[in-house]
XYZ file of C-alpha atoms in Angstrom:
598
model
C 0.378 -0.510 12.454
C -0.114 2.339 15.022
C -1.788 5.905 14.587
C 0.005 8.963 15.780
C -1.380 12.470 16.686
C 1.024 15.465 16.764
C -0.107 18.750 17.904
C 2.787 21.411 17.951
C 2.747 25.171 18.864
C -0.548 25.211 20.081
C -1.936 28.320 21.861
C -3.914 26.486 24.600
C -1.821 24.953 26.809
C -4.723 23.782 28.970
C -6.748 20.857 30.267
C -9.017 21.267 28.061
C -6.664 21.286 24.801
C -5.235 18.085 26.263
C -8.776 16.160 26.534
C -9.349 17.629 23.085
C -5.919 15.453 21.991
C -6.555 12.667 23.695
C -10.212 12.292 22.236
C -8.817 12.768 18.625
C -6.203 10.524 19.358
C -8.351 7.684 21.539
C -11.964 8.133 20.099
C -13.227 5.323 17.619
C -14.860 7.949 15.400
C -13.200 9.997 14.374
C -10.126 8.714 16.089
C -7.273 6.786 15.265
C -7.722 3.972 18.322
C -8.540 1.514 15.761
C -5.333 1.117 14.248
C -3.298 0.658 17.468
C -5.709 -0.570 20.151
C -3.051 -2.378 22.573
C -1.709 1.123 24.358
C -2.326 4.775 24.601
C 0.212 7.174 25.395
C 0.346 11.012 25.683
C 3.338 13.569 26.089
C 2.599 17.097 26.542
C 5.147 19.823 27.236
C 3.059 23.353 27.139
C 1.427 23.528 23.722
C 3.105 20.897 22.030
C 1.400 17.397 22.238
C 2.460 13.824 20.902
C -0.443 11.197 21.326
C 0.097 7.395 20.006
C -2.282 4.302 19.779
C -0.398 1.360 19.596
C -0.654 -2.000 17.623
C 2.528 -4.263 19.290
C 4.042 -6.515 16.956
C 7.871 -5.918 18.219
C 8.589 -6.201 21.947
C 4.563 -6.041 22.987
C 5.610 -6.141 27.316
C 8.305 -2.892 26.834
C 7.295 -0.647 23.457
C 5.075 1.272 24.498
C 5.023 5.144 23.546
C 5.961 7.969 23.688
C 9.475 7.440 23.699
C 12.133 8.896 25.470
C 16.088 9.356 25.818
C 17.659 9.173 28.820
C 16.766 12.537 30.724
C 13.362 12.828 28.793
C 15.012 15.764 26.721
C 13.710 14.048 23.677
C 10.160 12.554 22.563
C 8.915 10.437 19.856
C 5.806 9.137 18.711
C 6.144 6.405 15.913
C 4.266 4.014 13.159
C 6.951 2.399 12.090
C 8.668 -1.180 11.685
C 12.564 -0.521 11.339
C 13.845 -3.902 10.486
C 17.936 -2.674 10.960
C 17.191 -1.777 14.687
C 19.753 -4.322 15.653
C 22.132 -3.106 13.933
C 21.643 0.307 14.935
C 21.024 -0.933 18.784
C 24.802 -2.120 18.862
C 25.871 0.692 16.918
C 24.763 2.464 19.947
C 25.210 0.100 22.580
C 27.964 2.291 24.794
C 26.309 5.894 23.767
C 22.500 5.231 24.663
C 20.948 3.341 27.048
C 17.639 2.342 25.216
C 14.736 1.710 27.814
C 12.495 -0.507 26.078
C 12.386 -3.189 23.221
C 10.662 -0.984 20.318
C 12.466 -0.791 17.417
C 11.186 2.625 16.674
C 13.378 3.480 19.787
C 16.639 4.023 17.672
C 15.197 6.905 15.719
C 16.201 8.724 19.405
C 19.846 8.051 19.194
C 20.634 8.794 15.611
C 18.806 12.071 15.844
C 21.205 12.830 18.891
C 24.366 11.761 16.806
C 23.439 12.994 13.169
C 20.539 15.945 13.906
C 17.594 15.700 10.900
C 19.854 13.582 8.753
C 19.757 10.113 9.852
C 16.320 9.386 7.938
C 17.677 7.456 5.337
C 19.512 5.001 8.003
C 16.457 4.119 8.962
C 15.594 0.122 6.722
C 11.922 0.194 7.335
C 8.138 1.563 6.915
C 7.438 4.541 9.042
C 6.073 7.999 9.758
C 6.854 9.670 13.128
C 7.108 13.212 15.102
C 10.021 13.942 17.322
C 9.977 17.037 19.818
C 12.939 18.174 21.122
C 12.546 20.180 24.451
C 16.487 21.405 24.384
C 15.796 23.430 21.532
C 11.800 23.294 21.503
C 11.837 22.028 17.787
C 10.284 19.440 15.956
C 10.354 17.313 13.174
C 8.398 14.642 11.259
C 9.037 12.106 8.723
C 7.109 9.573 6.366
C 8.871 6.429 4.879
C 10.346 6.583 1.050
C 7.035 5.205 -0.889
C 4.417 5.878 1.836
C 3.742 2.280 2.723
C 2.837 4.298 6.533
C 0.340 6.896 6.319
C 0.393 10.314 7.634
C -1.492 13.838 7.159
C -0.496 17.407 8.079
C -2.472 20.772 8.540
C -2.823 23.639 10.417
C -5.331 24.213 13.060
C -6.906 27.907 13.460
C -4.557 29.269 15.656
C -1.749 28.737 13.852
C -0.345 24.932 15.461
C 0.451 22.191 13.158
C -1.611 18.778 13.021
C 0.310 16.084 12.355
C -1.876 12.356 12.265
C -1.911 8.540 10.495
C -5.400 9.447 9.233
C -7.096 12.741 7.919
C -9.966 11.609 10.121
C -8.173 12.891 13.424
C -7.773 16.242 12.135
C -10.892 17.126 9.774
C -12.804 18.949 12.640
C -9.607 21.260 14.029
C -7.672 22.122 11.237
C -8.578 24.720 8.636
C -6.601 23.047 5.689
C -4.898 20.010 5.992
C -3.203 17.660 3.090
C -1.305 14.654 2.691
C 2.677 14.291 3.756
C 4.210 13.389 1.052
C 6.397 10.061 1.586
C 10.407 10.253 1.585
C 9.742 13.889 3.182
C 11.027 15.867 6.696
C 9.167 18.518 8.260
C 11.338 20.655 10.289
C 10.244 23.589 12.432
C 14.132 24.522 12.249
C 14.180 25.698 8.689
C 10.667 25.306 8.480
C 8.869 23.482 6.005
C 9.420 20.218 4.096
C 12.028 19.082 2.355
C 12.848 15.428 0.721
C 15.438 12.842 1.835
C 14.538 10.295 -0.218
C 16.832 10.863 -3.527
C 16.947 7.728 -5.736
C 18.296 7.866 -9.086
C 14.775 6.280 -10.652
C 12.958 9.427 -9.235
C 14.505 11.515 -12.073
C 12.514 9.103 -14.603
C 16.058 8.909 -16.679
C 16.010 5.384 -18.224
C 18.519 3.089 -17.023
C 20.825 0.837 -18.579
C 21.550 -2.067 -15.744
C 21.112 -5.511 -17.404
C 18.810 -7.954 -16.196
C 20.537 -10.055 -12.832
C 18.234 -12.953 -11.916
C 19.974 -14.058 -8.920
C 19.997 -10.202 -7.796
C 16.747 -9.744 -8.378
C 16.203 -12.921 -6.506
C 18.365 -12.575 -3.790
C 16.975 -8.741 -3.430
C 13.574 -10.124 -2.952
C 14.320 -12.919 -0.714
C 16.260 -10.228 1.927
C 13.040 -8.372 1.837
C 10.474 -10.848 2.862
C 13.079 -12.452 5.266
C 13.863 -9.171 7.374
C 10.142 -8.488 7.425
C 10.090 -11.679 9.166
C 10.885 -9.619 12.787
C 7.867 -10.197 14.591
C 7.075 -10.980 18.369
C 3.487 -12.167 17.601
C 1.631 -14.434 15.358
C 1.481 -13.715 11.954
C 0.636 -15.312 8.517
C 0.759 -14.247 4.668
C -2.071 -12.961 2.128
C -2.035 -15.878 -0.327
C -4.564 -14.728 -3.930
C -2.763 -17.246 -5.734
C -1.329 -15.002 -8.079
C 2.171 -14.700 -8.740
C 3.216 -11.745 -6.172
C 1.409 -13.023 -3.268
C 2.034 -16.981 -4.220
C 6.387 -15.789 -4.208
C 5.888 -13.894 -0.835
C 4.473 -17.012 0.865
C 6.966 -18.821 -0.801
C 10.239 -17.479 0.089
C 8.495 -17.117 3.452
C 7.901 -20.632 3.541
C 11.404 -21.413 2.735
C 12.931 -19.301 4.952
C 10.946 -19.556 8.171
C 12.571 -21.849 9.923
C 15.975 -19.895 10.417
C 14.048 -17.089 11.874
C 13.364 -16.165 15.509
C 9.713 -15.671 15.104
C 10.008 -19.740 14.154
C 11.415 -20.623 17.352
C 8.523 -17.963 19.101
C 5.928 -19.965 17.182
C 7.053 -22.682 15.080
C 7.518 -23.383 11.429
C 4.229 -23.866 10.351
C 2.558 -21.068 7.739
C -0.486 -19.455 7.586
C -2.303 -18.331 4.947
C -5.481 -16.480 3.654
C -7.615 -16.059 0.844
C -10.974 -14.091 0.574
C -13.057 -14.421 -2.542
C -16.759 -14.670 -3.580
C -18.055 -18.677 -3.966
C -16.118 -20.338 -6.860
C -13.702 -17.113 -7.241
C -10.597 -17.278 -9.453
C -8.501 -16.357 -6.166
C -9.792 -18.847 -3.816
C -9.045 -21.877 -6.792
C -5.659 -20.592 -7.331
C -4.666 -19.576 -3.715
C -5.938 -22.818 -2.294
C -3.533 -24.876 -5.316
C -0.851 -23.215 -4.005
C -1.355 -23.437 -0.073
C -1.437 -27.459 -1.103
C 2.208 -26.980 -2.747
C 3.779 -25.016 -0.219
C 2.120 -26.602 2.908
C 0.838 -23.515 4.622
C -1.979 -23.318 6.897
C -4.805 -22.485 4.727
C -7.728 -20.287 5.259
C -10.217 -19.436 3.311
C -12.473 -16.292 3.487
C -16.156 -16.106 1.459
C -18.264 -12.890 1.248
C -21.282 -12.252 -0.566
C -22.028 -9.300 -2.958
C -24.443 -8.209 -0.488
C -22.012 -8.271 2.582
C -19.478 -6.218 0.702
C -22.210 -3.546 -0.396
C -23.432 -3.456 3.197
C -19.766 -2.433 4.268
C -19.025 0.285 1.387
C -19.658 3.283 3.951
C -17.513 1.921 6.594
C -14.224 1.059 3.563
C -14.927 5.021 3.001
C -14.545 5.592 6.261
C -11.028 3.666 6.996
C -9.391 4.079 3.034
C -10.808 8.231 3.215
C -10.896 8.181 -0.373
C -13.633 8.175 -3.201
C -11.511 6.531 -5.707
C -13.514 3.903 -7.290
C -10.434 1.130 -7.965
C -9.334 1.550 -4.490
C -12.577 0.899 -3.210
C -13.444 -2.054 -5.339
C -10.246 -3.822 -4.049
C -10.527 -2.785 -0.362
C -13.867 -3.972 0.669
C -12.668 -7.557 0.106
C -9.445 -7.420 2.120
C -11.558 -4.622 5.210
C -13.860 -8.004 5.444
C -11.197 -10.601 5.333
C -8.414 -8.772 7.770
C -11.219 -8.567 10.700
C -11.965 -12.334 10.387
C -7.602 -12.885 10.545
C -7.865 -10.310 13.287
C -10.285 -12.621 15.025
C -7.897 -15.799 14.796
C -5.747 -14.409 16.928
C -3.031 -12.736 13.812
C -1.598 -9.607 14.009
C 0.356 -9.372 11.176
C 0.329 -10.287 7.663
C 2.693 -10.377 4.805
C 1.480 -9.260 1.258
C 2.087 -8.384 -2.244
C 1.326 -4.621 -3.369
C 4.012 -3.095 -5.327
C 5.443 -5.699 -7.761
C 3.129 -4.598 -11.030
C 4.325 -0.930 -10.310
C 7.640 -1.755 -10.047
C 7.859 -4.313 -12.538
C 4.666 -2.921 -14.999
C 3.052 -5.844 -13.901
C -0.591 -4.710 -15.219
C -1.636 -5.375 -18.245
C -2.375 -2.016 -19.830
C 1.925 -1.946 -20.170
C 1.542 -4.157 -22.577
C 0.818 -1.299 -24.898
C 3.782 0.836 -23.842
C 4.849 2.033 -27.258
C 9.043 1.883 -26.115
C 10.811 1.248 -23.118
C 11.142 4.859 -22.254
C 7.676 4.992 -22.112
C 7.192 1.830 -20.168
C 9.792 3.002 -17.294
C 8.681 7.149 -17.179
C 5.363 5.107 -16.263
C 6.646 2.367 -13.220
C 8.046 5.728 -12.022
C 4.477 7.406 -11.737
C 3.489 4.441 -10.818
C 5.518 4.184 -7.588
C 5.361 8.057 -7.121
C 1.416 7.624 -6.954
C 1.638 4.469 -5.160
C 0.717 6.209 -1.424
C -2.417 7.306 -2.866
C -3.590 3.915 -3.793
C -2.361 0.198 -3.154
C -0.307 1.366 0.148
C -3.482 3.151 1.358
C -5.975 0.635 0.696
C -3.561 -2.082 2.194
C -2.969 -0.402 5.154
C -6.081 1.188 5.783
C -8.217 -1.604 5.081
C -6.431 -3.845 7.297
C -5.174 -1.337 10.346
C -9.709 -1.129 10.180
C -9.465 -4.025 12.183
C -5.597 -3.711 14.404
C -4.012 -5.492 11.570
C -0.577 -5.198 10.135
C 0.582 -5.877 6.430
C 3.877 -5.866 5.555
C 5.022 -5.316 1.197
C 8.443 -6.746 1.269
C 8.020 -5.644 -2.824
C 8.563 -2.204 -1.340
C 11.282 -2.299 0.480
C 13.990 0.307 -0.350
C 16.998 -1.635 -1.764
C 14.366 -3.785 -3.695
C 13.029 -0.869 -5.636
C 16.706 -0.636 -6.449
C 17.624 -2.956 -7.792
C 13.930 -3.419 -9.789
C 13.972 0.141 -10.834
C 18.041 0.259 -11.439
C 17.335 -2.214 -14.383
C 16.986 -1.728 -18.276
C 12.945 -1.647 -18.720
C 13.566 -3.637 -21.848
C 14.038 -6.576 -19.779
C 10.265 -5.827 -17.830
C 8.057 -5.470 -21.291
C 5.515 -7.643 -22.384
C 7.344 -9.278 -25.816
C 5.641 -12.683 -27.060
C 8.517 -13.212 -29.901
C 10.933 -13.626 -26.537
C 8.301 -15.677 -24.604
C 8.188 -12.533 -21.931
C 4.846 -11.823 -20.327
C 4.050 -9.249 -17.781
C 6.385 -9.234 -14.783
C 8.638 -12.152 -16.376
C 12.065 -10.612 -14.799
C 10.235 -11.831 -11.806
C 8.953 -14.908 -12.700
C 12.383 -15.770 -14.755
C 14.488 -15.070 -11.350
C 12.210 -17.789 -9.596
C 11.870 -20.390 -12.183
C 14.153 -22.740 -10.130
C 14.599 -26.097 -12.160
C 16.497 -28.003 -8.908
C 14.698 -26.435 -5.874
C 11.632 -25.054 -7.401
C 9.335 -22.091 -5.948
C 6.373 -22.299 -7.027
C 5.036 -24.852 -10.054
C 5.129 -23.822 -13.468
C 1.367 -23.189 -14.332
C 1.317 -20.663 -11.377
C 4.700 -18.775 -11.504
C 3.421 -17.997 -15.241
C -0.149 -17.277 -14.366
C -1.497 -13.755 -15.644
C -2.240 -11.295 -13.529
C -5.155 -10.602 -11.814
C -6.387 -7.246 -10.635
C -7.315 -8.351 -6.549
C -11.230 -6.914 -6.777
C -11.624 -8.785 -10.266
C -9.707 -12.059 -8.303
C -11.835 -12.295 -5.852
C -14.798 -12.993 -7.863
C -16.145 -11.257 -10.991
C -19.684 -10.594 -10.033
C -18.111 -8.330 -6.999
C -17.417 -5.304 -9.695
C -21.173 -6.676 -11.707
C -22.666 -6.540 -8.368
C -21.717 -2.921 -7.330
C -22.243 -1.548 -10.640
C -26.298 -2.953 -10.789
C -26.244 -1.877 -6.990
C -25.033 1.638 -7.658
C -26.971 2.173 -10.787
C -30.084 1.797 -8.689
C -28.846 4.556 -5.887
C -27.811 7.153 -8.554
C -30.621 8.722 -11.018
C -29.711 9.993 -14.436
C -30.939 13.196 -13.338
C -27.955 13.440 -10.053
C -25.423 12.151 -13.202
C -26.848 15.316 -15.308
C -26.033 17.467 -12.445
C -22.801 15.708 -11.058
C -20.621 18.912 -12.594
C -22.306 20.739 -10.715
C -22.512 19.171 -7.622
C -18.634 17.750 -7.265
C -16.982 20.483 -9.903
C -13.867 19.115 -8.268
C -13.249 15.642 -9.453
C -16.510 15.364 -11.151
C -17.445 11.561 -11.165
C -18.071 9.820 -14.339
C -20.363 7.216 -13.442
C -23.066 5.731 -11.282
C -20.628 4.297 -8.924
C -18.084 6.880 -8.839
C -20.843 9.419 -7.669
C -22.237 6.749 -4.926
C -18.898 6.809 -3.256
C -18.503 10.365 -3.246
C -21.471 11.321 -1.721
C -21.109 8.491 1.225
C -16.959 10.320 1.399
C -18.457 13.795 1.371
C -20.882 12.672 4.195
C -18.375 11.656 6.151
C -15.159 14.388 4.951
C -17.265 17.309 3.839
C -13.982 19.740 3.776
C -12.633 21.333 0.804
C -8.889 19.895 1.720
C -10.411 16.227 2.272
C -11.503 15.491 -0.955
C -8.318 17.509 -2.413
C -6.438 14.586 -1.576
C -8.039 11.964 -3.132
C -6.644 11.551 -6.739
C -8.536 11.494 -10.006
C -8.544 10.921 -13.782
C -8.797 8.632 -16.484
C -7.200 5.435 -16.059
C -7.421 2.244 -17.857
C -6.575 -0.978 -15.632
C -5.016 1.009 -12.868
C -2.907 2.553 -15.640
C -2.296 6.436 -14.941
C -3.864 9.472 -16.912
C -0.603 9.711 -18.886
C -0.753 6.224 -20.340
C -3.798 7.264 -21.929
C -2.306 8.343 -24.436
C -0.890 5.096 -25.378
C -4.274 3.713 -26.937
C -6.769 6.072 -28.424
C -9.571 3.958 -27.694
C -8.710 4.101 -24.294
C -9.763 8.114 -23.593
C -13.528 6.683 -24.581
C -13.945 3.992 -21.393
C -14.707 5.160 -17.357
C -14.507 1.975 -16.403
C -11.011 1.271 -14.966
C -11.643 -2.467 -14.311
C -8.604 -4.579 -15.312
C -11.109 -6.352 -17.165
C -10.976 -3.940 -20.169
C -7.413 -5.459 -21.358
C -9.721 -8.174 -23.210
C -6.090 -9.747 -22.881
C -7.649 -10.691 -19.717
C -8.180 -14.748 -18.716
C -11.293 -15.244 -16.981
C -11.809 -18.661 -14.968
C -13.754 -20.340 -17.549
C -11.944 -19.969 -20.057
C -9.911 -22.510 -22.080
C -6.937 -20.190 -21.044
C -6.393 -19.730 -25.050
C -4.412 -16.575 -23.890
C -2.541 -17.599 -21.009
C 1.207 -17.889 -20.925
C 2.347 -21.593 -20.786
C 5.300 -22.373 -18.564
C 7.710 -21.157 -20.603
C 6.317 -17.794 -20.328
C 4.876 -18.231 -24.041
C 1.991 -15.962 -24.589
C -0.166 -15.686 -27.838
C 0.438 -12.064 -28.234
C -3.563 -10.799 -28.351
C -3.959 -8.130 -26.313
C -7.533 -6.722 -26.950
C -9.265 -3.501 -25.385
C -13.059 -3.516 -24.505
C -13.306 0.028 -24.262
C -17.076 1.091 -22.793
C -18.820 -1.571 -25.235
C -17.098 -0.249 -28.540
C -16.842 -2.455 -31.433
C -12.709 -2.121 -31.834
C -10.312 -4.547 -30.489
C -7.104 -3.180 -30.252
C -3.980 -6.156 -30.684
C -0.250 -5.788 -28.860
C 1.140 -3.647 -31.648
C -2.004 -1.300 -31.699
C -3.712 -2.326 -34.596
C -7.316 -1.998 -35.005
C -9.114 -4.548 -35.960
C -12.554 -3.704 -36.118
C -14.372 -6.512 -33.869
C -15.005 -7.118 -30.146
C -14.147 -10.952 -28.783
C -16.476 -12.536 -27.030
């Protein structure tokens, strides 16, 4: 991943202005040099600026940025990984004569053949800015779910701020927000406007029956494309069924890759978890069946409190889930950073896609269950694609989500939800469309106990005492008095615990603007579920805690795995809900019982 820093129509065309980009742009804090500290590069043509810190993963001796056409008449600054550039290199072979090895490079020629309207050729993750001096226009683009960050405002004399983090424009901008993904910002109409038009966005329930082999096949393109690497790389293994397929199909199809004859066949993988974590047990079984590499990542309580302020810092964001999760994966991607890795395959994605979590469970019909994949995936920018990108770009690393890749979402979101929901009479647990399309009886993926193991949310995975241990720490740092007066002091997004109020005042510390913490997102959630499936369980608008944990559902490492789905995707059925230590337990067709399990 790279960070880009777009200044356009600025009234101070001077030296000055330009040292002011290029600190915002190269500075550690606030800057954005972290994410791409192999280059800097700098265009400036009067008051328009394009600034880019590069992380090279694809053609590291020729990519670097900004890039040009042929008489410099066009300029682009780019995050991005656009796995078609091949295709769209010979496309272009006798109209444009490309000058280096990036793949971001073709976004040049299809802007010269199509104008704005090429964004949706583009098969990749990206956000960019091109300038065009013909015309002296612009235009800027984010990738369909947001995998890439990006940020726009306005500074005070009128220019627009375009930048991978909110952190490079929070001292010269007087409002600034999020870009939304699948959007273009044009100075030619002006304004933004969407590109990305799937049927699924529409929330209309589908009717496509269930493919396997699709599905399958779908997947397998996704990880293998994602494959296009010029440097070492390896795969984020948890042991759980999203990340366990990834490093499977990656596994299988290494060897008829290029980046196999760059650096061999051989796999690597890694795991980070507290001492005797669910993850590292489960990652490390599979590692043994697939043969990887294996690596394996402990952290202490203590060591993850002692880096809260600085997750903050990368994720921007007060949101207490996204936290949780990202402080194990900011301390694990700077020790794979330190091996020498510069890119990673991982998971985020399938449980939105695929209602993967185990609050959907409870989805009273299938219309429900698919309006809420769709928020789901809408939403998914704010959370799982920022914490995974953030947390790892921290330390100059790259993830890749083959689970999000465009024709992927699909086919996953094409299909008739009644094939995705949790039904124990049909032996279907969560994300079973998934694990049915993999359950290979000749040339199998993964073995049976872990293609049917439940899910885990990744901050409970990595150890349970990680969420006990920042609750008892954060308890101690926030009185009852501050929790009396939290309305008062955060009346937007008031937290609603100890630890939701210790993040925010480290994130209004360090973002103290009014449009900062605007785009942070907030409300009641249940197991990553959002506000709106609330209303699916009444016991459910009583609990702040939004631990996964609360689905009592939920199969810690000790137990006897009573609940657990056997390998023919059998399930029990009991679905329980602990909700902030009330005495009901509510079952899978949301009847009360009366009693809290143990």
């Amino acid at each position: 991943m790279c960070g880009i820093l777009a200044v356009l129509g600025a009234a101070d065309w001077s030296q000055a202005k330009r040292a002011r980009v290029l600190s915002c742009s190269r500075r550690q804090a606030p800057a954005l040099k972290h994410r791409g500290p192999d280059w800097s590069g700098l265009y400036q043509c009067e008051g328009n600026f394009l600034a880019q810190q590069r992380l090279a993963i694809v053609s590291p001796l020729s990519g670097d940025q900004p890039l040009y056409n042929a008489d410099r008449t066009i300029v682009v600054v780019a995050n991005g990984e656009i796995y078609n550039h091949k295709k769209i290199r010979k496309q272009f072979a006798s109209k444009h004569t490309f000058s280096t090895g990036s793949d971001c490079e073709v976004i040049i020629p299809l802007y010269e053949e199509y104008g704005e309207d090429f964004v949706d050729m583009l098969d990749g993750v990206f956000a960019f800015v091109l300038y065009d001096t013909r015309t002296k226009t612009y235009m800027a683009a984010r990738d369909a779910i947001g995998v890439n960050p990006l940020y726009i405002g306005r500074g005070s004399d009128g220019a627009v701020w375009i930048s991978s983090e909110m952190k490079a424009l929070n001292e010269d901008c007087v409002k600034f927000e999020i870009f939304p993904p699948g959007h273009i910002y044009s100075s030619a109409p002006g304004g933004l406007r969407r590109w990305y038009k799937p049927q699924w966005f529409a929330e209309n329930v589908p009717a496509t029956p269930y493919q396997p082999l699709v599905l399958r096949e779908a997947f397998e393109k996704a990880v293998i494309k994602r494959l296009m690497t010029d440097v070492p790389f390896g795969v984020l293994l948890s042991g759980g069924l999203d990340s366990s397929l990834v490093a499977s199909v990656t596994k299988r199809h290494l060897i008829e890759t290029e980046a196999a004859e760059k650096f061999g066949t051989e796999l690597h993988s890694f795991v980070v978890g507290l001492e005797g974590s669910p993850d590292l047990k489960a990652a490390r079984e599979v590692a043994d069946y697939l043969g990887t590499i294996h690596h394996e990542f402990h952290f202490t309580v203590q060591d993850g409190i002692d880096a809260i302020e600085e997750v903050i810092y990368h994720d921007e964001t007060y949101d207490v889930t996204t936290i949780r999760a990202s402080t194990p994966m900011f301390l694990m991607a700077r020790k794979i950073k330190a091996l020498g890795v510069k890119m990673v395959l991982s998971g985020e994605g399938s449980d939105e896609l695929l209602g993967g979590y185990l609050y959907f469970h409870f989805a009273p019909n299938k219309e429900e269950f698919h309006k809420e994949t769709c928020r789901k995936v809408k939403a998914l920018h704010q959370y799982d694609c920022l914490r995974a990108n953030k947390a790892t770009s921290a330390w100059g690393l790259e993830v890749r989500v083959p689970f999000l890749d465009k024709e992927f979402i699909n086919v996953a979101m094409s299909m008739d939800p009644e094939w995705k929901m949790y039904n124990p009479d049909l032996g279907r647990i969560e994300k079973w469309v998934m694990r049915k399309a993999f359950d290979d009886e000749e040339q199998p993926y993964l073995p049976k106990h872990i293609l049917y193991r439940q899910k885990e949310q990744f901050s409970d995975g990595v150890g349970y005492n990680w969420i006990d241990g920042l609750k008892a720490f954060t308890e101690q740092q926030v009185s009852d008095e501050m929790m009396k007066n939290a309305a008062k002091m955060y009346p937007h997004n008031t937290p609603v615990n100890k630890e939701a109020y210790y993040y925010r005042m480290i994130f209004e510390r360090l973002f103290p603007q009014e449009s900062a913490r605007e785009t942070v997102p907030w409300g009641p959630s249940i197991a990553c579920s959002t506000p709106a499936a609330i209303e699916w369980v009444e016991q459910w608008k009583a609990s702040h805690d939004p631990s996964g944990r609360l689905i009592a559902s939920h199969n810690s490492a000790s137990s006897n795995n009573a609940n657990h789905a056997n390998g023919n995707g059998k399930a029990n059925g009991h679905c329980a809900l602990m909700a902030n230590g009330t005495n009901g337990v509510v079952v899978a067709n949301g009847i009360t019982n009366g009693k809290m399990e143990p």
